[in-house]
Short mmCIF file of C-alpha atoms in Angstrom, two decimals:
data_model
loop_
_atom_site.label_atom_id
_atom_site.label_comp_id
_atom_site.label_asym_id
_atom_site.label_seq_id
_atom_site.Cartn_x
_atom_site.Cartn_y
_atom_site.Cartn_z
CA UNK A 1327 -30.56 133.63 -24.64
CA UNK A 1328 -29.72 136.21 -22.05
CA UNK A 1329 -26.54 137.21 -23.77
CA UNK A 1330 -28.26 137.55 -27.04
CA UNK A 1331 -30.92 139.75 -25.39
CA UNK A 1332 -28.23 141.90 -23.96
CA UNK A 1333 -26.68 142.25 -27.37
CA UNK A 1334 -29.96 143.13 -28.94
CA UNK A 1335 -30.52 145.79 -26.27
CA UNK A 1336 -27.10 147.32 -26.94
CA UNK A 1337 -27.80 147.44 -30.59
CA UNK A 1338 -31.24 148.95 -30.05
CA UNK A 1339 -29.77 151.61 -27.72
CA UNK A 1340 -26.74 152.44 -29.88
CA UNK A 1341 -27.70 151.78 -33.54
CA UNK A 1342 -28.71 155.42 -34.16
CA UNK A 1343 -25.11 156.44 -33.36
CA UNK A 1344 -24.07 154.34 -36.32
CA UNK A 1345 -26.71 155.51 -38.76
CA UNK A 1346 -29.21 152.63 -38.02
CA UNK A 1347 -32.86 152.67 -37.04
CA UNK A 1348 -33.72 150.95 -33.68
CA UNK A 1349 -37.18 150.23 -35.20
CA UNK A 1350 -35.68 148.02 -37.91
CA UNK A 1351 -34.02 145.17 -36.11
CA UNK A 1352 -34.07 141.79 -37.64
CA UNK A 1353 -32.62 138.64 -36.05
CA UNK A 1354 -31.19 135.80 -38.15
CA UNK A 1355 -29.63 132.60 -36.89
CA UNK A 1356 -28.60 129.13 -38.02
CA UNK A 1357 -28.51 125.95 -36.02
CA UNK A 1358 -28.08 126.81 -32.34
CA UNK A 1359 -28.35 130.43 -33.48
CA UNK A 1360 -31.74 129.55 -35.04
CA UNK A 1361 -32.94 128.26 -31.70
CA UNK A 1362 -31.75 131.37 -29.87
CA UNK A 1363 -33.36 133.85 -32.28
CA UNK A 1364 -36.58 131.84 -32.20
CA UNK A 1365 -36.62 131.92 -28.48
CA UNK A 1366 -35.91 135.70 -28.36
CA UNK A 1367 -38.70 136.21 -30.91
CA UNK A 1368 -41.28 134.21 -28.91
CA UNK A 1369 -40.42 134.54 -25.25
CA UNK A 1370 -40.85 138.11 -24.06
CA UNK A 1371 -38.85 137.63 -20.80
CA UNK A 1372 -35.47 137.94 -22.41
CA UNK A 1373 -36.00 141.29 -24.10
CA UNK A 1374 -38.31 142.34 -21.23
CA UNK A 1375 -35.24 142.26 -18.95
CA UNK A 1376 -33.93 145.19 -20.97
CA UNK A 1377 -37.20 147.13 -21.22
CA UNK A 1378 -37.78 145.94 -24.76
CA UNK A 1379 -40.53 143.71 -26.20
CA UNK A 1380 -41.27 141.48 -29.11
CA UNK A 1381 -42.54 144.53 -31.03
CA UNK A 1382 -38.95 145.84 -31.04
CA UNK A 1383 -38.05 143.09 -33.47
CA UNK A 1384 -39.18 143.60 -37.08
CA UNK A 1385 -38.66 139.94 -38.02
CA UNK A 1386 -36.80 136.70 -37.21
CA UNK A 1387 -35.20 134.26 -39.54
CA UNK A 1388 -34.60 130.88 -37.89
CA UNK A 1389 -32.67 128.60 -40.12
CA UNK A 1390 -32.71 124.90 -39.30
CA UNK A 1391 -32.87 123.89 -35.61
CA UNK A 1392 -34.36 120.87 -34.01
CA UNK A 1393 -34.87 122.73 -30.68
CA UNK A 1394 -38.21 124.40 -31.39
CA UNK A 1395 -39.87 121.74 -29.25
CA UNK A 1396 -37.20 120.02 -27.09
CA UNK A 1397 -39.53 117.57 -25.28
CA UNK A 1398 -40.92 116.37 -28.70
CA UNK A 1399 -37.41 116.09 -30.15
CA UNK A 1400 -36.17 114.14 -27.17
CA UNK A 1401 -38.89 111.50 -27.81
CA UNK A 1402 -37.35 110.47 -31.14
CA UNK A 1403 -33.73 111.76 -30.71
CA UNK A 1404 -30.82 109.51 -31.72
CA UNK A 1405 -28.20 108.93 -29.03
CA UNK A 1406 -26.03 111.73 -30.51
CA UNK A 1407 -29.03 114.23 -30.73
CA UNK A 1408 -29.95 113.34 -27.15
CA UNK A 1409 -26.42 113.91 -25.96
CA UNK A 1410 -26.24 117.32 -27.73
CA UNK A 1411 -29.52 118.46 -26.33
CA UNK A 1412 -28.82 117.23 -22.85
CA UNK A 1413 -25.39 119.09 -22.96
CA UNK A 1414 -27.23 122.24 -23.89
CA UNK A 1415 -30.43 121.95 -21.79
CA UNK A 1416 -29.78 119.29 -19.08
CA UNK A 1417 -32.18 116.57 -18.06
CA UNK A 1418 -35.09 118.49 -16.53
CA UNK A 1419 -38.22 118.29 -18.79
CA UNK A 1420 -39.40 121.60 -17.29
CA UNK A 1421 -36.23 123.29 -18.54
CA UNK A 1422 -36.76 121.63 -21.92
CA UNK A 1423 -40.25 123.11 -22.07
CA UNK A 1424 -39.08 126.58 -21.01
CA UNK A 1425 -36.32 126.51 -23.63
CA UNK A 1426 -38.63 125.45 -26.38
CA UNK A 1427 -39.81 128.40 -28.55
CA UNK A 1428 -43.02 126.57 -29.64
CA UNK A 1429 -44.27 126.79 -26.08
CA UNK A 1430 -43.95 130.62 -26.10
CA UNK A 1431 -45.65 131.34 -29.40
CA UNK A 1432 -48.58 133.77 -28.83
CA UNK A 1433 -50.22 136.63 -30.69
CA UNK A 1434 -47.88 139.50 -31.31
CA UNK A 1435 -44.80 137.56 -32.34
CA UNK A 1436 -42.76 139.15 -35.10
CA UNK A 1437 -42.87 137.70 -38.67
CA UNK A 1438 -40.70 134.54 -38.96
CA UNK A 1439 -38.86 132.86 -41.77
CA UNK A 1440 -38.36 129.21 -40.93
CA UNK A 1441 -36.29 126.43 -42.66
CA UNK A 1442 -37.63 122.94 -43.00
CA UNK A 1443 -35.18 120.12 -43.77
CA UNK A 1444 -33.72 116.97 -42.48
CA UNK A 1445 -35.22 113.68 -41.29
CA UNK A 1446 -39.02 113.34 -41.08
CA UNK A 1447 -39.13 113.98 -37.29
CA UNK A 1448 -37.09 117.15 -37.66
CA UNK A 1449 -39.15 118.38 -40.48
CA UNK A 1450 -42.35 117.64 -38.43
CA UNK A 1451 -41.03 119.79 -35.53
CA UNK A 1452 -40.03 122.61 -37.89
CA UNK A 1453 -43.43 122.41 -39.57
CA UNK A 1454 -45.29 122.39 -36.28
CA UNK A 1455 -43.42 125.58 -35.21
CA UNK A 1456 -44.35 127.26 -38.45
CA UNK A 1457 -47.95 126.10 -38.11
CA UNK A 1458 -48.10 127.33 -34.47
CA UNK A 1459 -46.88 130.74 -35.53
CA UNK A 1460 -49.64 130.93 -38.12
CA UNK A 1461 -52.30 129.53 -35.73
CA UNK A 1462 -51.90 132.60 -33.44
CA UNK A 1463 -52.30 134.99 -36.39
CA UNK A 1464 -48.52 135.46 -36.90
CA UNK A 1465 -46.77 135.60 -40.21
CA UNK A 1466 -44.48 132.75 -40.96
CA UNK A 1467 -42.92 131.80 -44.23
CA UNK A 1468 -41.36 128.33 -44.73
CA UNK A 1469 -38.23 127.65 -46.87
CA UNK A 1470 -38.26 124.06 -48.15
CA UNK A 1471 -34.47 123.22 -47.90
CA UNK A 1472 -35.06 119.45 -47.84
CA UNK A 1473 -32.45 118.98 -50.56
CA UNK A 1474 -29.73 120.60 -48.36
CA UNK A 1475 -27.70 119.27 -45.47
CA UNK A 1476 -27.52 121.18 -42.23
CA UNK A 1477 -24.21 122.72 -43.23
CA UNK A 1478 -25.42 123.49 -46.70
CA UNK A 1479 -28.33 125.58 -45.32
CA UNK A 1480 -25.74 127.99 -44.00
CA UNK A 1481 -23.29 127.63 -46.85
CA UNK A 1482 -25.92 128.50 -49.49
CA UNK A 1483 -26.76 131.85 -47.82
CA UNK A 1484 -25.28 134.50 -50.17
CA UNK A 1485 -23.92 132.01 -52.71
CA UNK A 1486 -24.18 133.40 -56.25
CA UNK A 1487 -27.24 132.13 -57.99
CA UNK A 1488 -28.68 130.44 -54.88
CA UNK A 1489 -32.48 130.20 -55.06
CA UNK A 1490 -33.05 127.90 -52.11
CA UNK A 1491 -31.79 130.06 -49.23
CA UNK A 1492 -30.57 133.46 -50.54
CA UNK A 1493 -33.61 134.52 -52.65
CA UNK A 1494 -36.19 133.82 -49.90
CA UNK A 1495 -34.09 135.53 -47.19
CA UNK A 1496 -33.66 138.63 -49.37
CA UNK A 1497 -37.34 138.77 -50.16
CA UNK A 1498 -38.22 138.32 -46.49
CA UNK A 1499 -35.87 140.94 -45.30
CA UNK A 1500 -36.90 143.40 -47.98
CA UNK A 1501 -40.54 142.85 -46.92
CA UNK A 1502 -40.00 143.13 -43.08
CA UNK A 1503 -37.52 145.94 -43.15
CA UNK A 1504 -39.37 148.05 -45.69
#
């Protein structure tokens, strides 16, 4: 997350040199990247380390992660899921909580586009994150990608004729970057 924040700060500080607008930064991520952009879009400490804030992000697209609420996910995780999460976040429940975007959601978060798919427990976690964003007055749009696998969520983005991922992403970006 610190590396991503450093990259965002660099883009913010140098985008005008390349014809861009530092007031129109959108973050998009899939899988582990979805977790990272959700964390950067909810926990102000990362951007704050670079004198930036959540208001410096126009919007965040977080596409299919089970790490919105790591303590909750660990309760129902399969052996493989638990291994992946422990490799990424260790065994300390306090670290799990700190690394969970849902615990940082507060008023003032940027608009989000969230994907819901997978097993019931995963969908419940994704739905809970979406609901929490809305509960604090945030804007969150949910893509129902239940018919897609984890890999297909990414593969469908930009595919000709795709209506599940591409069309909602384009509409979301057009709205938030307008």
